[in-house]
Amino acid sequence: MRVILGSQSPRRRELMAGLDIPFESVVIDADESYPTDLQGGDIPAYISRAKAHAYAHLLKENELLITADTIVWCNGMMLGKPHDEADACRMLGLLSGRTHQVYTGVTFTFNQQMETIVDRTDVTFRTLSDEEIQHYVKQYKPLDKAGAYGVQEWIGYVGVESIHGSYFNVMGLPVERVYQYLVK
């Protein structure tokens, strides 16, 4: 079976490589908008399916496509990728001193069948100072990350008090669940 990861995320490619399963990576250009009535984990599930639909017509027999999307959900609001540094600081201010959820939707497409799973991880940040937030945003430029942070970076080292669920899900791909699916 040929495994294809439909993602431009270097973190997802790195996580998949850690599974020691040969795969190829392709960039999929898909509409990532979603119906406004979706909540929490339904949002990345919807977007990961949209990515799969955008590429599925190119799949051949015995090719498995994996697409994913990750969001941060805080107090009933979806925090995607920040528009600029000010937006990143705003998002981190919202996460400071709170517990939020990270949801990743993963869609597996094989022989014209799609199956989507959603993984949830609860992450608690200690209260961050404005100086810490500004330092992180200026030094690490988290504009390509949902919720404006990478747990594997400085802000995760100094700000995360607890994680309940998959650490790798917070990085962008619940590799434990992906591996279980592939073995199945």
JSON list of C-alpha atoms in Angstrom, two decimals:
[
{"chain": "A", "resi": 1, "resn": "MET", "atom": "CA", "xyz": [0.00, 0.00, 0.00]},
{"chain": "A", "resi": 2, "resn": "ARG", "atom": "CA", "xyz": [1.24, 3.49, -0.82]},
{"chain": "A", "resi": 3, "resn": "VAL", "atom": "CA", "xyz": [0.64, 5.98, 2.01]},
{"chain": "A", "resi": 4, "resn": "ILE", "atom": "CA", "xyz": [0.24, 9.65, 1.11]},
{"chain": "A", "resi": 5, "resn": "LEU", "atom": "CA", "xyz": [0.22, 12.43, 3.68]},
{"chain": "A", "resi": 6, "resn": "GLY", "atom": "CA", "xyz": [-1.74, 15.39, 2.35]},
{"chain": "A", "resi": 7, "resn": "SER", "atom": "CA", "xyz": [-0.10, 18.17, 4.35]},
{"chain": "A", "resi": 8, "resn": "GLN", "atom": "CA", "xyz": [2.30, 21.03, 3.96]},
{"chain": "A", "resi": 9, "resn": "SER", "atom": "CA", "xyz": [3.03, 21.04, 7.70]},
{"chain": "A", "resi": 10, "resn": "PRO", "atom": "CA", "xyz": [6.66, 20.18, 8.50]},
{"chain": "A", "resi": 11, "resn": "ARG", "atom": "CA", "xyz": [5.52, 19.04, 11.95]},
{"chain": "A", "resi": 12, "resn": "ARG", "atom": "CA", "xyz": [3.05, 16.52, 10.51]},
{"chain": "A", "resi": 13, "resn": "ARG", "atom": "CA", "xyz": [5.71, 15.19, 8.14]},
{"chain": "A", "resi": 14, "resn": "GLU", "atom": "CA", "xyz": [8.13, 14.84, 11.06]},
{"chain": "A", "resi": 15, "resn": "LEU", "atom": "CA", "xyz": [5.54, 13.04, 13.19]},
{"chain": "A", "resi": 16, "resn": "MET", "atom": "CA", "xyz": [4.62, 10.63, 10.37]},
{"chain": "A", "resi": 17, "resn": "ALA", "atom": "CA", "xyz": [8.31, 9.91, 9.75]},
{"chain": "A", "resi": 18, "resn": "GLY", "atom": "CA", "xyz": [8.61, 8.89, 13.40]},
{"chain": "A", "resi": 19, "resn": "LEU", "atom": "CA", "xyz": [6.23, 5.99, 12.76]},
{"chain": "A", "resi": 20, "resn": "ASP", "atom": "CA", "xyz": [8.79, 4.29, 10.47]},
{"chain": "A", "resi": 21, "resn": "ILE", "atom": "CA", "xyz": [6.09, 3.77, 7.84]},
{"chain": "A", "resi": 22, "resn": "PRO", "atom": "CA", "xyz": [7.12, 4.80, 4.31]},
{"chain": "A", "resi": 23, "resn": "PHE", "atom": "CA", "xyz": [4.98, 7.65, 3.03]},
{"chain": "A", "resi": 24, "resn": "GLU", "atom": "CA", "xyz": [4.98, 10.43, 0.50]},
{"chain": "A", "resi": 25, "resn": "SER", "atom": "CA", "xyz": [3.87, 13.95, 1.17]},
{"chain": "A", "resi": 26, "resn": "VAL", "atom": "CA", "xyz": [1.76, 16.12, -1.13]},
{"chain": "A", "resi": 27, "resn": "VAL", "atom": "CA", "xyz": [0.46, 19.64, -0.71]},
{"chain": "A", "resi": 28, "resn": "ILE", "atom": "CA", "xyz": [-3.29, 19.90, -1.09]},
{"chain": "A", "resi": 29, "resn": "ASP", "atom": "CA", "xyz": [-4.89, 23.21, -1.93]},
{"chain": "A", "resi": 30, "resn": "ALA", "atom": "CA", "xyz": [-8.37, 23.04, -0.41]},
{"chain": "A", "resi": 31, "resn": "ASP", "atom": "CA", "xyz": [-10.99, 25.45, 0.83]},
{"chain": "A", "resi": 32, "resn": "GLU", "atom": "CA", "xyz": [-10.61, 25.48, 4.62]},
{"chain": "A", "resi": 33, "resn": "SER", "atom": "CA", "xyz": [-13.78, 27.40, 5.35]},
{"chain": "A", "resi": 34, "resn": "TYR", "atom": "CA", "xyz": [-16.46, 25.62, 7.35]},
{"chain": "A", "resi": 35, "resn": "PRO", "atom": "CA", "xyz": [-20.11, 26.12, 8.32]},
{"chain": "A", "resi": 36, "resn": "THR", "atom": "CA", "xyz": [-20.35, 28.62, 11.16]},
{"chain": "A", "resi": 37, "resn": "ASP", "atom": "CA", "xyz": [-22.60, 26.37, 13.23]},
{"chain": "A", "resi": 38, "resn": "LEU", "atom": "CA", "xyz": [-19.86, 23.76, 13.74]},
{"chain": "A", "resi": 39, "resn": "GLN", "atom": "CA", "xyz": [-18.32, 23.51, 17.20]},
{"chain": "A", "resi": 40, "resn": "GLY", "atom": "CA", "xyz": [-15.09, 22.09, 18.63]},
{"chain": "A", "resi": 41, "resn": "GLY", "atom": "CA", "xyz": [-13.92, 18.86, 17.03]},
{"chain": "A", "resi": 42, "resn": "ASP", "atom": "CA", "xyz": [-16.50, 19.06, 14.25]},
{"chain": "A", "resi": 43, "resn": "ILE", "atom": "CA", "xyz": [-14.48, 21.89, 12.67]},
{"chain": "A", "resi": 44, "resn": "PRO", "atom": "CA", "xyz": [-11.19, 20.04, 12.00]},
{"chain": "A", "resi": 45, "resn": "ALA", "atom": "CA", "xyz": [-13.14, 16.91, 11.04]},
{"chain": "A", "resi": 46, "resn": "TYR", "atom": "CA", "xyz": [-14.97, 18.94, 8.38]},
{"chain": "A", "resi": 47, "resn": "ILE", "atom": "CA", "xyz": [-11.77, 20.59, 7.10]},
{"chain": "A", "resi": 48, "resn": "SER", "atom": "CA", "xyz": [-9.78, 17.33, 7.00]},
{"chain": "A", "resi": 49, "resn": "ARG", "atom": "CA", "xyz": [-12.59, 15.80, 4.89]},
{"chain": "A", "resi": 50, "resn": "ALA", "atom": "CA", "xyz": [-12.55, 18.86, 2.59]},
{"chain": "A", "resi": 51, "resn": "LYS", "atom": "CA", "xyz": [-8.82, 18.34, 2.07]},
{"chain": "A", "resi": 52, "resn": "ALA", "atom": "CA", "xyz": [-9.42, 14.65, 1.33]},
{"chain": "A", "resi": 53, "resn": "HIS", "atom": "CA", "xyz": [-12.16, 15.47, -1.20]},
{"chain": "A", "resi": 54, "resn": "ALA", "atom": "CA", "xyz": [-9.82, 17.92, -2.96]},
{"chain": "A", "resi": 55, "resn": "TYR", "atom": "CA", "xyz": [-7.28, 15.15, -3.61]},
{"chain": "A", "resi": 56, "resn": "ALA", "atom": "CA", "xyz": [-9.32, 11.92, -3.64]},
{"chain": "A", "resi": 57, "resn": "HIS", "atom": "CA", "xyz": [-9.90, 11.96, -7.42]},
{"chain": "A", "resi": 58, "resn": "LEU", "atom": "CA", "xyz": [-6.12, 11.54, -7.91]},
{"chain": "A", "resi": 59, "resn": "LEU", "atom": "CA", "xyz": [-5.87, 8.41, -5.74]},
{"chain": "A", "resi": 60, "resn": "LYS", "atom": "CA", "xyz": [-5.19, 5.08, -7.37]},
{"chain": "A", "resi": 61, "resn": "GLU", "atom": "CA", "xyz": [-6.08, 1.63, -6.10]},
{"chain": "A", "resi": 62, "resn": "ASN", "atom": "CA", "xyz": [-4.09, 0.66, -3.00]},
{"chain": "A", "resi": 63, "resn": "GLU", "atom": "CA", "xyz": [-3.22, 4.26, -2.15]},
{"chain": "A", "resi": 64, "resn": "LEU", "atom": "CA", "xyz": [-4.14, 5.58, 1.29]},
{"chain": "A", "resi": 65, "resn": "LEU", "atom": "CA", "xyz": [-4.47, 9.32, 1.76]},
{"chain": "A", "resi": 66, "resn": "ILE", "atom": "CA", "xyz": [-4.17, 10.88, 5.21]},
{"chain": "A", "resi": 67, "resn": "THR", "atom": "CA", "xyz": [-5.36, 14.47, 5.65]},
{"chain": "A", "resi": 68, "resn": "ALA", "atom": "CA", "xyz": [-5.59, 16.41, 8.90]},
{"chain": "A", "resi": 69, "resn": "ASP", "atom": "CA", "xyz": [-6.53, 19.72, 10.44]},
{"chain": "A", "resi": 70, "resn": "THR", "atom": "CA", "xyz": [-5.91, 21.03, 13.94]},
{"chain": "A", "resi": 71, "resn": "ILE", "atom": "CA", "xyz": [-7.65, 23.80, 15.85]},
{"chain": "A", "resi": 72, "resn": "VAL", "atom": "CA", "xyz": [-7.46, 25.30, 19.30]},
{"chain": "A", "resi": 73, "resn": "TRP", "atom": "CA", "xyz": [-10.82, 25.72, 21.05]},
{"chain": "A", "resi": 74, "resn": "CYS", "atom": "CA", "xyz": [-11.01, 28.15, 23.96]},
{"chain": "A", "resi": 75, "resn": "ASN", "atom": "CA", "xyz": [-14.15, 29.33, 25.74]},
{"chain": "A", "resi": 76, "resn": "GLY", "atom": "CA", "xyz": [-16.40, 28.44, 22.81]},
{"chain": "A", "resi": 77, "resn": "MET", "atom": "CA", "xyz": [-14.16, 30.10, 20.21]},
{"chain": "A", "resi": 78, "resn": "MET", "atom": "CA", "xyz": [-12.01, 28.58, 17.50]},
{"chain": "A", "resi": 79, "resn": "LEU", "atom": "CA", "xyz": [-8.47, 29.91, 17.38]},
{"chain": "A", "resi": 80, "resn": "GLY", "atom": "CA", "xyz": [-6.90, 29.17, 14.03]},
{"chain": "A", "resi": 81, "resn": "LYS", "atom": "CA", "xyz": [-3.66, 30.54, 12.67]},
{"chain": "A", "resi": 82, "resn": "PRO", "atom": "CA", "xyz": [-3.08, 34.19, 13.64]},
{"chain": "A", "resi": 83, "resn": "HIS", "atom": "CA", "xyz": [-3.20, 36.87, 10.95]},
{"chain": "A", "resi": 84, "resn": "ASP", "atom": "CA", "xyz": [-0.23, 38.81, 12.35]},
{"chain": "A", "resi": 85, "resn": "GLU", "atom": "CA", "xyz": [1.85, 39.28, 15.50]},
{"chain": "A", "resi": 86, "resn": "ALA", "atom": "CA", "xyz": [-0.82, 41.35, 17.23]},
{"chain": "A", "resi": 87, "resn": "ASP", "atom": "CA", "xyz": [-3.36, 38.59, 16.61]},
{"chain": "A", "resi": 88, "resn": "ALA", "atom": "CA", "xyz": [-0.89, 36.00, 17.95]},
{"chain": "A", "resi": 89, "resn": "CYS", "atom": "CA", "xyz": [-0.45, 38.06, 21.14]},
{"chain": "A", "resi": 90, "resn": "ARG", "atom": "CA", "xyz": [-4.23, 38.35, 21.48]},
{"chain": "A", "resi": 91, "resn": "MET", "atom": "CA", "xyz": [-4.67, 34.58, 21.14]},
{"chain": "A", "resi": 92, "resn": "LEU", "atom": "CA", "xyz": [-1.96, 33.80, 23.68]},
{"chain": "A", "resi": 93, "resn": "GLY", "atom": "CA", "xyz": [-3.57, 36.30, 26.04]},
{"chain": "A", "resi": 94, "resn": "LEU", "atom": "CA", "xyz": [-6.83, 34.36, 25.74]},
{"chain": "A", "resi": 95, "resn": "LEU", "atom": "CA", "xyz": [-5.04, 31.06, 26.50]},
{"chain": "A", "resi": 96, "resn": "SER", "atom": "CA", "xyz": [-3.06, 32.47, 29.43]},
{"chain": "A", "resi": 97, "resn": "GLY", "atom": "CA", "xyz": [-4.20, 31.04, 32.78]},
{"chain": "A", "resi": 98, "resn": "ARG", "atom": "CA", "xyz": [-6.81, 28.79, 31.16]},
{"chain": "A", "resi": 99, "resn": "THR", "atom": "CA", "xyz": [-7.44, 25.28, 29.97]},
{"chain": "A", "resi": 100, "resn": "HIS", "atom": "CA", "xyz": [-8.27, 24.92, 26.29]},
{"chain": "A", "resi": 101, "resn": "GLN", "atom": "CA", "xyz": [-8.82, 22.03, 23.92]},
{"chain": "A", "resi": 102, "resn": "VAL", "atom": "CA", "xyz": [-6.78, 21.06, 20.89]},
{"chain": "A", "resi": 103, "resn": "TYR", "atom": "CA", "xyz": [-8.75, 19.08, 18.34]},
{"chain": "A", "resi": 104, "resn": "THR", "atom": "CA", "xyz": [-7.30, 17.33, 15.33]},
{"chain": "A", "resi": 105, "resn": "GLY", "atom": "CA", "xyz": [-9.46, 15.75, 12.67]},
{"chain": "A", "resi": 106, "resn": "VAL", "atom": "CA", "xyz": [-7.75, 13.05, 10.60]},
{"chain": "A", "resi": 107, "resn": "THR", "atom": "CA", "xyz": [-9.37, 11.62, 7.48]},
{"chain": "A", "resi": 108, "resn": "PHE", "atom": "CA", "xyz": [-8.21, 8.35, 5.93]},
{"chain": "A", "resi": 109, "resn": "THR", "atom": "CA", "xyz": [-9.22, 7.82, 2.29]},
{"chain": "A", "resi": 110, "resn": "PHE", "atom": "CA", "xyz": [-8.72, 4.39, 0.75]},
{"chain": "A", "resi": 111, "resn": "ASN", "atom": "CA", "xyz": [-10.44, 2.77, -2.25]},
{"chain": "A", "resi": 112, "resn": "GLN", "atom": "CA", "xyz": [-13.08, 5.52, -2.39]},
{"chain": "A", "resi": 113, "resn": "GLN", "atom": "CA", "xyz": [-13.96, 5.14, 1.30]},
{"chain": "A", "resi": 114, "resn": "MET", "atom": "CA", "xyz": [-13.40, 7.88, 3.88]},
{"chain": "A", "resi": 115, "resn": "GLU", "atom": "CA", "xyz": [-13.15, 7.52, 7.62]},
{"chain": "A", "resi": 116, "resn": "THR", "atom": "CA", "xyz": [-12.55, 10.46, 9.96]},
{"chain": "A", "resi": 117, "resn": "ILE", "atom": "CA", "xyz": [-11.37, 10.38, 13.55]},
{"chain": "A", "resi": 118, "resn": "VAL", "atom": "CA", "xyz": [-11.10, 13.30, 15.96]},
{"chain": "A", "resi": 119, "resn": "ASP", "atom": "CA", "xyz": [-8.64, 13.49, 18.83]},
{"chain": "A", "resi": 120, "resn": "ARG", "atom": "CA", "xyz": [-8.93, 15.92, 21.76]},
{"chain": "A", "resi": 121, "resn": "THR", "atom": "CA", "xyz": [-6.26, 17.07, 24.18]},
{"chain": "A", "resi": 122, "resn": "ASP", "atom": "CA", "xyz": [-6.83, 19.46, 27.10]},
{"chain": "A", "resi": 123, "resn": "VAL", "atom": "CA", "xyz": [-3.95, 21.89, 27.63]},
{"chain": "A", "resi": 124, "resn": "THR", "atom": "CA", "xyz": [-3.60, 24.19, 30.63]},
{"chain": "A", "resi": 125, "resn": "PHE", "atom": "CA", "xyz": [-1.40, 27.27, 30.48]},
{"chain": "A", "resi": 126, "resn": "ARG", "atom": "CA", "xyz": [-0.19, 29.07, 33.56]},
{"chain": "A", "resi": 127, "resn": "THR", "atom": "CA", "xyz": [-0.77, 32.83, 33.57]},
{"chain": "A", "resi": 128, "resn": "LEU", "atom": "CA", "xyz": [1.69, 34.33, 31.10]},
{"chain": "A", "resi": 129, "resn": "SER", "atom": "CA", "xyz": [3.05, 37.86, 31.40]},
{"chain": "A", "resi": 130, "resn": "ASP", "atom": "CA", "xyz": [2.73, 40.30, 28.52]},
{"chain": "A", "resi": 131, "resn": "GLU", "atom": "CA", "xyz": [6.53, 40.25, 28.26]},
{"chain": "A", "resi": 132, "resn": "GLU", "atom": "CA", "xyz": [6.58, 36.45, 27.91]},
{"chain": "A", "resi": 133, "resn": "ILE", "atom": "CA", "xyz": [3.90, 36.54, 25.23]},
{"chain": "A", "resi": 134, "resn": "GLN", "atom": "CA", "xyz": [5.68, 39.28, 23.29]},
{"chain": "A", "resi": 135, "resn": "HIS", "atom": "CA", "xyz": [9.04, 37.50, 23.60]},
{"chain": "A", "resi": 136, "resn": "TYR", "atom": "CA", "xyz": [7.58, 34.27, 22.25]},
{"chain": "A", "resi": 137, "resn": "VAL", "atom": "CA", "xyz": [5.78, 35.91, 19.34]},
{"chain": "A", "resi": 138, "resn": "LYS", "atom": "CA", "xyz": [8.82, 37.99, 18.32]},
{"chain": "A", "resi": 139, "resn": "GLN", "atom": "CA", "xyz": [11.35, 35.16, 18.68]},
{"chain": "A", "resi": 140, "resn": "TYR", "atom": "CA", "xyz": [9.35, 32.20, 17.37]},
{"chain": "A", "resi": 141, "resn": "LYS", "atom": "CA", "xyz": [6.94, 33.78, 14.84]},
{"chain": "A", "resi": 142, "resn": "PRO", "atom": "CA", "xyz": [4.04, 31.33, 15.50]},
{"chain": "A", "resi": 143, "resn": "LEU", "atom": "CA", "xyz": [1.91, 32.65, 12.64]},
{"chain": "A", "resi": 144, "resn": "ASP", "atom": "CA", "xyz": [1.66, 29.20, 11.05]},
{"chain": "A", "resi": 145, "resn": "LYS", "atom": "CA", "xyz": [0.29, 27.52, 14.18]},
{"chain": "A", "resi": 146, "resn": "ALA", "atom": "CA", "xyz": [-3.27, 27.08, 15.39]},
{"chain": "A", "resi": 147, "resn": "GLY", "atom": "CA", "xyz": [-3.75, 29.06, 18.58]},
{"chain": "A", "resi": 148, "resn": "ALA", "atom": "CA", "xyz": [-0.46, 30.90, 17.91]},
{"chain": "A", "resi": 149, "resn": "TYR", "atom": "CA", "xyz": [1.76, 28.42, 19.71]},
{"chain": "A", "resi": 150, "resn": "GLY", "atom": "CA", "xyz": [3.87, 25.33, 19.26]},
{"chain": "A", "resi": 151, "resn": "VAL", "atom": "CA", "xyz": [3.90, 23.17, 22.38]},
{"chain": "A", "resi": 152, "resn": "GLN", "atom": "CA", "xyz": [7.35, 21.89, 21.37]},
{"chain": "A", "resi": 153, "resn": "GLU", "atom": "CA", "xyz": [8.77, 25.43, 21.51]},
{"chain": "A", "resi": 154, "resn": "TRP", "atom": "CA", "xyz": [9.78, 27.80, 24.33]},
{"chain": "A", "resi": 155, "resn": "ILE", "atom": "CA", "xyz": [6.19, 28.70, 25.23]},
{"chain": "A", "resi": 156, "resn": "GLY", "atom": "CA", "xyz": [5.41, 25.03, 25.84]},
{"chain": "A", "resi": 157, "resn": "TYR", "atom": "CA", "xyz": [8.48, 24.66, 28.05]},
{"chain": "A", "resi": 158, "resn": "VAL", "atom": "CA", "xyz": [7.66, 27.64, 30.26]},
{"chain": "A", "resi": 159, "resn": "GLY", "atom": "CA", "xyz": [3.89, 28.00, 29.97]},
{"chain": "A", "resi": 160, "resn": "VAL", "atom": "CA", "xyz": [2.17, 24.62, 29.82]},
{"chain": "A", "resi": 161, "resn": "GLU", "atom": "CA", "xyz": [1.18, 23.38, 33.28]},
{"chain": "A", "resi": 162, "resn": "SER", "atom": "CA", "xyz": [-0.59, 20.21, 32.19]},
{"chain": "A", "resi": 163, "resn": "ILE", "atom": "CA", "xyz": [-1.66, 18.18, 29.20]},
{"chain": "A", "resi": 164, "resn": "HIS", "atom": "CA", "xyz": [-4.45, 15.61, 29.32]},
{"chain": "A", "resi": 165, "resn": "GLY", "atom": "CA", "xyz": [-4.42, 13.54, 26.15]},
{"chain": "A", "resi": 166, "resn": "SER", "atom": "CA", "xyz": [-1.96, 13.16, 23.32]},
{"chain": "A", "resi": 167, "resn": "TYR", "atom": "CA", "xyz": [1.02, 15.52, 23.30]},
{"chain": "A", "resi": 168, "resn": "PHE", "atom": "CA", "xyz": [1.48, 14.75, 19.61]},
{"chain": "A", "resi": 169, "resn": "ASN", "atom": "CA", "xyz": [-2.09, 15.81, 18.92]},
{"chain": "A", "resi": 170, "resn": "VAL", "atom": "CA", "xyz": [-1.14, 19.26, 20.23]},
{"chain": "A", "resi": 171, "resn": "MET", "atom": "CA", "xyz": [1.75, 19.24, 17.74]},
{"chain": "A", "resi": 172, "resn": "GLY", "atom": "CA", "xyz": [-0.75, 18.56, 14.92]},
{"chain": "A", "resi": 173, "resn": "LEU", "atom": "CA", "xyz": [-1.17, 14.81, 14.46]},
{"chain": "A", "resi": 174, "resn": "PRO", "atom": "CA", "xyz": [-2.30, 12.16, 16.97]},
{"chain": "A", "resi": 175, "resn": "VAL", "atom": "CA", "xyz": [0.27, 9.65, 15.73]},
{"chain": "A", "resi": 176, "resn": "GLU", "atom": "CA", "xyz": [-0.80, 7.00, 18.22]},
{"chain": "A", "resi": 177, "resn": "ARG", "atom": "CA", "xyz": [-4.26, 6.91, 16.65]},
{"chain": "A", "resi": 178, "resn": "VAL", "atom": "CA", "xyz": [-2.87, 7.15, 13.10]},
{"chain": "A", "resi": 179, "resn": "TYR", "atom": "CA", "xyz": [-0.63, 4.17, 13.79]},
{"chain": "A", "resi": 180, "resn": "GLN", "atom": "CA", "xyz": [-3.52, 2.16, 15.24]},
{"chain": "A", "resi": 181, "resn": "TYR", "atom": "CA", "xyz": [-5.59, 2.90, 12.14]},
{"chain": "A", "resi": 182, "resn": "LEU", "atom": "CA", "xyz": [-2.78, 1.89, 9.78]},
{"chain": "A", "resi": 183, "resn": "VAL", "atom": "CA", "xyz": [-2.17, -1.37, 11.65]},
{"chain": "A", "resi": 184, "resn": "LYS", "atom": "CA", "xyz": [-5.89, -2.14, 11.45]}
]
